[in-house]
Coordinates of C-alpha atoms in Angstrom, one line a residue:
M1 CA 32.7 16.0 5.9
S2 CA 29.5 17.7 6.9
L3 CA 27.2 15.6 4.8
A4 CA 26.6 11.9 5.1
R5 CA 24.3 9.6 3.1
L6 CA 23.1 6.1 4.2
H7 CA 20.8 3.4 2.7
S8 CA 17.7 2.2 4.4
H9 CA 14.2 1.0 3.6
T10 CA 10.6 1.6 4.7
L11 CA 7.6 -0.6 4.0
N12 CA 4.4 0.0 1.9
G13 CA 2.3 -3.0 2.9
I14 CA 4.8 -5.8 2.6
K15 CA 6.7 -4.1 -0.3
P16 CA 10.1 -2.6 0.6
V17 CA 10.7 1.0 -0.6
A18 CA 14.3 2.3 -0.7
V19 CA 14.9 5.3 1.6
S20 CA 18.0 7.5 1.5
V21 CA 19.0 8.9 5.0
E22 CA 20.9 12.2 4.5
V23 CA 22.5 14.0 7.4
H24 CA 23.9 17.6 7.1
I25 CA 25.7 19.5 9.8
S26 CA 26.0 23.3 9.4
S27 CA 26.9 26.2 11.5
G28 CA 24.1 27.9 13.5
L29 CA 22.3 27.5 16.8
P30 CA 22.2 23.9 18.0
A31 CA 19.1 22.2 16.6
L32 CA 18.0 19.0 15.0
A33 CA 15.3 18.8 12.3
I34 CA 13.9 15.7 10.6
V35 CA 12.2 16.2 7.3
G36 CA 10.5 13.7 4.9
M37 CA 7.1 13.0 6.3
P38 CA 8.3 11.4 9.6
E39 CA 5.6 10.1 11.9
T40 CA 5.7 10.4 15.7
A41 CA 8.1 7.5 16.3
V42 CA 10.5 8.9 13.8
R43 CA 10.3 12.4 15.1
E44 CA 11.1 11.2 18.6
S45 CA 14.2 9.4 17.4
K46 CA 16.2 12.6 17.9
D47 CA 16.0 12.2 21.6
R48 CA 16.9 8.5 21.5
V49 CA 19.8 9.1 19.1
R50 CA 21.2 12.0 21.2
A51 CA 21.3 9.9 24.4
A52 CA 22.6 6.8 22.6
I53 CA 25.5 8.7 21.0
L54 CA 26.5 10.4 24.3
N55 CA 26.2 7.1 26.3
A56 CA 28.3 5.3 23.7
G57 CA 31.2 7.7 24.4
F58 CA 30.9 9.9 21.2
E59 CA 30.4 13.6 21.0
F60 CA 27.0 14.9 19.9
P61 CA 27.6 18.0 17.6
M62 CA 26.3 21.2 19.1
R63 CA 25.5 22.6 15.7
R64 CA 22.5 22.7 13.3
I65 CA 21.7 19.2 12.1
T66 CA 19.3 18.5 9.3
I67 CA 18.1 14.9 8.6
S68 CA 16.3 14.2 5.3
L69 CA 14.5 10.9 4.7
A70 CA 13.9 10.7 0.9
P71 CA 11.7 10.3 -0.9
A72 CA 10.0 13.2 0.9
D73 CA 6.4 12.3 -0.1
L74 CA 6.4 8.8 1.4
P75 CA 5.4 8.5 5.1
K76 CA 8.1 7.1 7.4
E77 CA 7.3 5.3 10.6
G78 CA 8.8 3.3 13.4
G79 CA 12.2 3.3 15.1
R80 CA 14.0 1.5 12.3
F81 CA 15.8 4.8 11.3
D82 CA 17.4 5.4 14.7
L83 CA 20.6 3.5 13.7
P84 CA 21.1 5.1 10.3
I85 CA 20.4 8.6 11.7
A86 CA 23.0 8.0 14.5
L87 CA 25.6 6.7 12.1
G88 CA 24.9 9.6 9.7
I89 CA 25.5 12.1 12.5
L90 CA 28.7 10.4 13.5
A91 CA 29.9 10.2 9.9
A92 CA 29.0 13.9 9.1
S93 CA 30.9 15.0 12.2
G94 CA 33.9 12.9 11.3
Q95 CA 33.7 10.5 14.2
I96 CA 33.4 7.4 11.9
P97 CA 34.6 6.9 8.3
G98 CA 31.9 8.0 5.9
D99 CA 33.3 6.1 2.8
A100 CA 32.5 2.8 4.4
L101 CA 28.7 3.3 4.5
D102 CA 27.9 2.9 0.8
Q103 CA 27.9 -0.9 0.7
Y104 CA 25.7 -1.3 3.8
E105 CA 22.1 -0.8 4.8
F106 CA 21.3 -0.1 8.4
H107 CA 18.1 -0.7 10.5
G108 CA 17.5 -0.7 14.2
E109 CA 15.9 1.1 17.1
L110 CA 18.3 2.6 19.7
G111 CA 17.9 2.4 23.4
L112 CA 19.2 5.3 25.5
S113 CA 22.3 3.3 26.3
G114 CA 23.1 2.6 22.7
E115 CA 21.6 -0.9 22.7
L116 CA 20.1 -2.0 19.5
R117 CA 16.5 -3.3 19.5
G118 CA 14.6 -5.3 16.9
V119 CA 12.3 -3.8 14.3
S120 CA 9.3 -5.1 12.4
G121 CA 9.5 -6.1 8.8
A122 CA 13.0 -7.6 8.9
L123 CA 12.3 -10.2 6.2
P124 CA 10.8 -7.9 3.5
I125 CA 13.6 -5.4 4.2
A126 CA 16.1 -8.2 3.5
L127 CA 14.3 -8.7 0.1
G128 CA 14.9 -5.1 -0.7
C129 CA 18.6 -5.4 0.2
V130 CA 19.0 -8.3 -2.2
T131 CA 17.6 -6.2 -5.0
G132 CA 20.0 -3.3 -4.1
K133 CA 22.9 -5.8 -3.6
L134 CA 23.7 -4.3 -0.2
T135 CA 24.9 -5.9 3.1
L136 CA 22.2 -5.6 5.8
V137 CA 23.2 -4.7 9.3
M138 CA 20.4 -5.5 11.8
P139 CA 19.9 -5.8 15.5
T140 CA 20.6 -9.3 16.8
E141 CA 17.0 -9.7 17.9
C142 CA 15.7 -9.8 14.3
A143 CA 18.8 -10.6 12.2
A144 CA 17.9 -14.3 12.1
E145 CA 14.5 -13.5 10.5
A146 CA 16.2 -11.4 7.8
A147 CA 18.7 -14.2 7.1
L148 CA 15.8 -16.4 6.0
V149 CA 16.1 -14.8 2.6
E150 CA 18.7 -17.1 1.0
D151 CA 20.6 -14.5 -1.1
A152 CA 20.7 -11.8 1.7
D153 CA 24.0 -10.9 3.3
V154 CA 23.0 -10.1 6.9
L155 CA 25.2 -9.0 9.8
Q156 CA 24.0 -8.7 13.4
A157 CA 24.9 -6.3 16.2
S158 CA 23.6 -5.7 19.7
H159 CA 25.0 -2.2 20.3
L160 CA 25.9 1.0 18.5
L161 CA 29.5 0.6 19.5
E162 CA 29.8 -2.7 17.8
V163 CA 28.7 -1.1 14.5
C164 CA 31.1 1.8 14.9
H165 CA 34.0 -0.6 15.7
F166 CA 33.1 -2.6 12.6
L167 CA 33.1 0.5 10.4
H168 CA 36.5 1.5 11.9
Q169 CA 37.7 -2.0 11.0
Q170 CA 38.4 -2.7 14.6
G171 CA 36.1 -5.6 14.9
Q172 CA 33.8 -8.0 13.0
L173 CA 30.0 -8.4 13.0
Q174 CA 28.7 -12.0 13.2
R175 CA 26.2 -13.5 10.8
P176 CA 23.1 -15.1 12.3
L177 CA 22.8 -18.8 12.6
P178 CA 20.7 -20.6 10.0
V179 CA 17.2 -21.6 11.0
S180 CA 16.0 -25.2 10.6
P181 CA 12.5 -25.5 9.2
S182 CA 9.9 -27.1 11.3
T183 CA 8.2 -30.3 10.1
H184 CA 5.0 -30.1 12.0
H185 CA 2.6 -27.4 13.0
S186 CA 3.0 -26.0 16.5
G187 CA 0.8 -28.1 18.8
H188 CA 0.5 -30.8 16.2
V189 CA -2.5 -33.1 16.6
D190 CA -3.4 -36.3 14.9
L191 CA -6.5 -37.1 12.8
A192 CA -6.7 -40.4 14.6
D193 CA -7.9 -38.6 17.7
V194 CA -11.2 -38.0 16.1
R195 CA -13.7 -40.8 16.9
G196 CA -16.4 -41.6 14.4
Q197 CA -17.3 -38.9 11.9
H198 CA -16.1 -41.0 8.9
R199 CA -17.9 -38.8 6.4
A200 CA -16.5 -35.6 7.9
R201 CA -13.0 -37.1 7.9
R202 CA -13.4 -38.0 4.3
A203 CA -14.6 -34.4 3.5
L204 CA -11.6 -33.0 5.3
E205 CA -9.3 -35.1 3.2
V206 CA -11.0 -33.9 0.0
A207 CA -10.7 -30.3 1.2
A208 CA -7.0 -30.7 2.0
A209 CA -6.4 -32.4 -1.4
G210 CA -7.7 -29.5 -3.4
R211 CA -7.6 -26.6 -1.0
H212 CA -11.3 -26.4 -1.0
N213 CA -13.4 -24.3 1.5
M214 CA -15.6 -26.2 3.9
L215 CA -18.5 -25.6 6.2
M216 CA -19.3 -28.0 9.0
V217 CA -22.8 -27.9 10.6
G218 CA -23.6 -29.8 13.7
P219 CA -24.6 -29.6 17.4
P220 CA -21.9 -28.8 20.1
G221 CA -19.4 -31.4 21.0
T222 CA -19.4 -33.4 17.7
G223 CA -15.8 -32.7 16.8
K224 CA -16.0 -29.8 14.4
T225 CA -13.1 -27.8 16.0
M226 CA -11.1 -31.0 16.4
L227 CA -11.4 -31.7 12.6
A228 CA -10.5 -28.2 11.7
S229 CA -7.4 -28.2 13.9
R230 CA -6.2 -31.3 12.2
L231 CA -6.2 -29.8 8.7
P232 CA -2.7 -28.1 8.9
G233 CA -1.3 -31.6 9.6
L234 CA -2.7 -32.9 6.3
L235 CA -1.2 -30.1 4.1
P236 CA 2.4 -30.1 2.7
P237 CA 4.9 -27.6 4.0
L238 CA 5.3 -24.3 2.3
T239 CA 7.7 -23.8 -0.6
I240 CA 10.4 -21.2 -0.1
A241 CA 8.5 -18.5 -2.1
Q242 CA 5.3 -19.2 -0.2
A243 CA 7.1 -19.2 3.2
I244 CA 8.7 -15.8 2.4
D245 CA 5.3 -14.3 1.5
T246 CA 3.7 -15.7 4.6
A247 CA 6.5 -14.7 6.9
S248 CA 6.7 -11.2 5.4
I249 CA 3.0 -10.6 6.3
H250 CA 3.5 -11.8 9.9
S251 CA 6.7 -9.8 10.2
I252 CA 4.9 -6.5 9.7
S253 CA 2.0 -7.4 12.0
H254 CA 1.8 -6.4 15.6
Q255 CA 2.3 -10.1 16.6
G256 CA 5.5 -10.4 14.6
F257 CA 7.0 -13.5 13.0
K258 CA 8.2 -16.5 15.1
L259 CA 11.1 -18.5 13.7
K260 CA 9.6 -21.8 14.9
D261 CA 6.8 -21.2 12.4
W262 CA 9.1 -21.0 9.4
K263 CA 7.7 -23.0 6.4
L264 CA 4.6 -24.0 8.4
R265 CA 1.2 -23.2 7.1
P266 CA -0.6 -20.7 9.4
F267 CA -3.7 -21.6 11.2
R268 CA -5.8 -18.6 12.3
A269 CA -8.9 -18.9 14.4
P270 CA -10.3 -15.4 15.3
H271 CA -13.0 -15.0 17.9
H272 CA -16.5 -14.4 16.6
T273 CA -16.5 -10.9 18.0
A274 CA -13.9 -9.9 15.5
S275 CA -14.8 -6.9 13.3
G276 CA -14.6 -6.6 9.6
V277 CA -11.4 -4.5 9.9
A278 CA -9.8 -7.2 12.1
L279 CA -10.4 -9.7 9.4
V280 CA -9.3 -7.8 6.3
G281 CA -6.9 -5.3 7.9
G282 CA -6.8 -1.6 8.1
G283 CA -5.7 1.4 10.2
S284 CA -4.3 4.8 9.2
N285 CA -1.1 2.9 8.4
P286 CA -2.6 -0.2 6.9
R287 CA -1.8 -3.5 8.7
P288 CA -2.7 -7.0 7.6
G289 CA -5.8 -8.6 9.1
E290 CA -6.7 -12.3 9.8
I291 CA -7.3 -13.2 6.2
S292 CA -3.8 -12.0 5.2
L293 CA -2.2 -13.6 8.3
A294 CA -3.8 -16.9 7.1
H295 CA -2.2 -16.5 3.6
N296 CA -1.2 -19.9 2.3
G297 CA -2.8 -21.5 5.3
V298 CA -6.2 -22.0 7.0
L299 CA -8.7 -19.5 8.4
F300 CA -11.0 -21.2 10.8
L301 CA -14.2 -19.4 11.8
D302 CA -15.9 -21.2 14.6
E303 CA -19.5 -20.3 15.6
L304 CA -19.9 -18.8 12.1
T305 CA -23.4 -17.5 12.7
E306 CA -22.2 -15.5 15.7
F307 CA -20.2 -13.3 13.4
S308 CA -22.0 -10.3 12.1
R309 CA -23.3 -10.6 8.6
H310 CA -21.4 -7.5 7.5
T311 CA -18.1 -9.1 8.9
L312 CA -18.7 -12.3 7.0
D313 CA -19.5 -10.6 3.7
V314 CA -16.1 -8.9 3.6
L315 CA -14.7 -12.3 2.9
R316 CA -16.4 -12.7 -0.4
E317 CA -14.0 -10.8 -2.7
P318 CA -10.8 -12.2 -1.1
L319 CA -12.1 -15.7 -1.4
E320 CA -12.3 -15.1 -5.2
T321 CA -9.2 -13.0 -5.8
G322 CA -6.7 -14.0 -3.1
L323 CA -5.9 -10.3 -2.5
I324 CA -7.2 -7.5 -0.3
S325 CA -6.5 -3.8 -1.2
I326 CA -6.8 -1.3 1.7
S327 CA -7.2 2.3 0.7
R328 CA -6.8 5.3 3.0
A329 CA -6.7 9.0 2.2
A330 CA -2.9 9.2 2.7
R331 CA -1.8 5.8 1.4
Q332 CA -2.9 2.5 -0.1
A333 CA -1.6 -1.0 0.6
E334 CA -2.3 -4.4 -0.9
F335 CA -1.9 -7.7 1.0
P336 CA -2.1 -11.2 -0.3
A337 CA -4.9 -13.3 1.2
R338 CA -5.1 -16.7 -0.5
F339 CA -6.4 -18.7 2.4
Q340 CA -8.5 -21.9 2.9
L341 CA -11.7 -21.2 4.8
I342 CA -13.0 -23.8 7.2
A343 CA -16.1 -22.8 9.1
A344 CA -18.3 -24.4 11.8
M345 CA -21.7 -23.6 13.1
N346 CA -24.6 -25.0 15.1
P347 CA -27.8 -25.8 13.2
C348 CA -30.0 -23.6 15.4
P349 CA -29.7 -20.8 18.0
Q350 CA -30.0 -23.1 21.0
G351 CA -27.3 -25.3 19.5
Y352 CA -28.9 -28.7 19.6
H353 CA -29.8 -30.6 16.5
C354 CA -33.2 -29.8 15.1
D355 CA -34.2 -33.3 14.2
G356 CA -37.0 -33.8 16.7
K357 CA -34.8 -36.0 19.0
A358 CA -33.0 -33.4 21.1
L359 CA -36.0 -31.4 22.4
C360 CA -35.0 -28.3 20.5
R361 CA -37.4 -25.5 21.4
C362 CA -36.4 -23.1 18.6
T363 CA -39.2 -22.0 16.3
Q364 CA -38.9 -22.2 12.6
E365 CA -38.6 -18.4 12.5
Q366 CA -35.7 -18.5 14.9
Q367 CA -34.0 -21.2 12.9
L368 CA -34.4 -19.2 9.7
K369 CA -33.1 -16.0 11.3
H370 CA -30.1 -18.0 12.7
R371 CA -29.2 -19.4 9.4
S372 CA -29.8 -16.3 7.3
K373 CA -26.8 -14.7 9.0
I374 CA -24.8 -16.4 6.2
S375 CA -25.5 -14.6 3.0
A376 CA -26.2 -16.7 -0.2
P377 CA -23.2 -15.3 -2.1
L378 CA -20.8 -16.3 0.8
L379 CA -22.3 -19.8 1.0
D380 CA -22.0 -20.1 -2.7
R381 CA -18.2 -19.7 -2.4
I382 CA -17.9 -22.7 0.1
D383 CA -17.3 -25.9 -1.8
L384 CA -18.2 -28.5 0.9
H385 CA -21.2 -28.3 3.2
I386 CA -20.9 -31.1 5.7
E387 CA -23.3 -32.3 8.5
V388 CA -21.4 -33.4 11.6
P389 CA -23.9 -35.3 13.7
A390 CA -23.6 -36.3 17.3
V391 CA -21.3 -39.3 18.0
N392 CA -22.9 -42.2 19.9
R393 CA -21.5 -43.4 23.1
Q394 CA -20.2 -46.7 21.7
A395 CA -18.1 -44.9 19.1
L396 CA -16.7 -42.6 21.7
M397 CA -15.6 -45.4 24.0
Q398 CA -14.3 -47.7 21.3
H399 CA -10.6 -47.4 20.3
D400 CA -10.4 -48.4 16.7
E401 CA -6.8 -49.4 15.7
A402 CA -7.8 -49.2 12.0
V403 CA -8.5 -45.4 12.2
E404 CA -6.1 -43.6 9.8
S405 CA -3.6 -41.2 11.2
S406 CA -2.7 -37.8 9.8
D407 CA 0.5 -39.2 8.3
T408 CA -1.5 -41.8 6.3
V409 CA -4.0 -39.3 5.0
R410 CA -1.2 -36.8 4.3
R411 CA 0.5 -39.2 1.9
R412 CA -2.7 -39.4 -0.2
V413 CA -3.1 -35.6 -0.1
L414 CA 0.5 -35.1 -1.2
S415 CA -0.1 -37.5 -4.1
A416 CA -3.2 -35.5 -5.2
W417 CA -1.2 -32.2 -4.9
D418 CA 1.5 -33.7 -7.2
I419 CA -1.1 -34.7 -9.8
Q420 CA -2.7 -31.2 -9.8
L421 CA 0.6 -29.3 -9.9
T422 CA 1.9 -31.5 -12.7
R423 CA -1.3 -31.1 -14.7
C424 CA -2.0 -27.4 -14.5
G425 CA 0.6 -25.9 -12.0
K426 CA -2.0 -25.0 -9.3
N427 CA -4.6 -26.6 -7.0
N428 CA -8.0 -27.5 -8.3
S429 CA -9.7 -24.8 -6.2
D430 CA -7.6 -22.1 -8.0
L431 CA -8.7 -23.1 -11.5
T432 CA -10.3 -20.4 -13.6
S433 CA -13.6 -21.0 -15.4
R434 CA -11.8 -21.7 -18.7
E435 CA -9.3 -24.0 -17.0
T436 CA -12.2 -25.8 -15.3
E437 CA -13.8 -26.5 -18.6
T438 CA -10.4 -27.8 -19.9
Y439 CA -9.3 -30.0 -17.0
C440 CA -12.7 -31.0 -15.6
S441 CA -14.5 -32.1 -18.7
L442 CA -17.3 -34.7 -18.4
A443 CA -18.5 -37.6 -20.5
A444 CA -22.2 -37.7 -21.6
A445 CA -23.5 -39.7 -18.6
E446 CA -21.7 -37.5 -16.1
S447 CA -23.0 -34.3 -17.9
R448 CA -26.6 -35.5 -17.6
L449 CA -26.1 -36.3 -13.9
L450 CA -24.7 -32.8 -13.2
D451 CA -27.5 -31.2 -15.3
Q452 CA -30.1 -33.0 -13.2
A453 CA -28.4 -31.8 -10.0
L454 CA -28.3 -28.2 -11.2
Q455 CA -32.1 -28.2 -12.0
R456 CA -33.1 -30.0 -8.8
L457 CA -30.9 -27.9 -6.4
G458 CA -31.1 -24.7 -8.4
L459 CA -27.3 -24.2 -8.3
S460 CA -25.6 -21.1 -9.6
A461 CA -23.0 -21.0 -12.3
R462 CA -20.3 -20.5 -9.6
A463 CA -21.6 -23.6 -7.8
Y464 CA -21.5 -25.5 -11.1
H465 CA -17.8 -24.8 -11.5
R466 CA -17.0 -25.6 -7.9
I467 CA -18.7 -29.0 -8.2
L468 CA -16.5 -29.7 -11.2
R469 CA -13.3 -28.7 -9.4
L470 CA -14.4 -30.8 -6.4
A471 CA -15.1 -33.8 -8.5
R472 CA -11.7 -33.4 -10.2
T473 CA -10.0 -33.5 -6.7
I474 CA -11.9 -36.6 -5.7
A475 CA -10.8 -38.2 -9.0
D476 CA -7.2 -37.2 -8.2
L477 CA -7.4 -38.8 -4.8
A478 CA -8.6 -42.0 -6.6
G479 CA -5.8 -41.7 -9.2
S480 CA -8.4 -41.5 -12.0
Q481 CA -7.6 -39.7 -15.3
S482 CA -11.2 -38.8 -15.8
I483 CA -14.1 -37.8 -13.7
E484 CA -16.4 -40.8 -13.2
V485 CA -20.0 -41.0 -12.0
E486 CA -19.0 -41.9 -8.4
H487 CA -16.6 -38.9 -8.2
L488 CA -19.3 -36.5 -9.4
T489 CA -21.9 -38.0 -7.2
E490 CA -19.7 -37.5 -4.1
A491 CA -19.0 -33.9 -5.1
I492 CA -22.7 -33.2 -5.5
S493 CA -23.5 -34.7 -2.2
Y494 CA -21.3 -32.1 -0.5
R495 CA -23.7 -29.4 -1.8
S496 CA -26.7 -31.0 0.1
L497 CA -27.0 -27.8 2.2
D498 CA -27.1 -25.4 -0.7
R499 CA -29.3 -22.4 -0.3
F500 CA -31.6 -23.3 -3.2
K501 CA -32.5 -26.7 -1.9
Q502 CA -36.2 -27.4 -1.5
Q503 CA -35.8 -27.0 2.3
S504 CA -33.4 -24.2 2.1
F505 CA -30.4 -24.1 4.4
V506 CA -30.5 -20.3 4.4
T507 CA -32.9 -17.8 3.1
P508 CA -31.6 -15.8 0.1
A509 CA -30.8 -12.2 0.7
C510 CA -33.4 -9.8 -0.7

């Protein structure tokens, strides 16, 4: 036969899109043309494929070869089409049986020797194969990642010859070994390592119990980064659906997905020089940014006021919607971005606490300029504002056996999660306004208390709902069916740095 057709996929964001690889060999001067909006890496595949076929001991047809990647109006990128193109040429020239190709899907970049190299996006590609009910043939390097999809039938190969022998029924391809999920975050650290800071430890537990955003303010060396790094150890492991979503995003990123991180909540801590594009993603071919790489996990922004104000403000919409849409002239992509924001900052430019005790030389104007880098709308989306003061020497040197470990706190957090998921199927931080009114209703005394807080602090409607959700989480930690005065009082105390306080934490944007 002079025509061969194979199955493959490309990616639009993290969504797999089916691609049909058609190879036609006709008479004429020797030439090879690839059509269907191939990008540079795809156009260069003709040289890799030719060398791989010859070095594998096959004959490269000295005729006119046309390769079509359909649909024609969808951009194709990467080296993932090398293997299906090579097999299509061999099938169209009669060197391998073409009737054996219909039930398989092929992906892989070819080395000049015919060696198969891994490609990005193996996991979302496997999801596409499950939908099409096809057996996926992948390079050994990334086959284990594709096999994380439970219903996927994945075979691995390390060389073009192995695939050809398999299609000739002269050998078998192996299935990748199953991956055991990790139980702890890489570099797991314990909350018991944090000395003192009892209020901050309590706030971290509340944040973990309801997936609330938190801002820590304090001078250098008070344990803000230590506290943030302990948060993943307090959260439950990802569900299968969440793990697949998170792994799919990492799979298509430049860093790739690491099997040891399977079912672990991601912890991302970008440097304060990161741009807005680095946070939300972008590029001519859209790639996920830090907020998407932190999907279902934690995004830690240390030195918050050192980020540019424009960079911080790009977080406002994703914090509300859990999605980020990236639009370019040629294509658009949508990435999930439901992350938990934990931020830390110094109270003034110099870094020392402006309480008259640490010889801070910053003027009031310098302090206001420093704090105004955080816009009021962004601050309004952060549920907990916590002061983390300096720890005295005695607390640092004292080893308290009664300090709770991460395992102890995690048990209470898991119990609170179970209560929330049973009650409304989601965490308290994800409740809509209508759901907040339903599940976070207050009695008369608590309503009066909250009304007084709203008037005194000048809180917005968004802050009002966030206080209710926070109080609901505190009540869940206490095992209470209703929100009591003590739960509401604690929730209000976490808004003590709100922008409308009499001595404002930040100046409102004009």
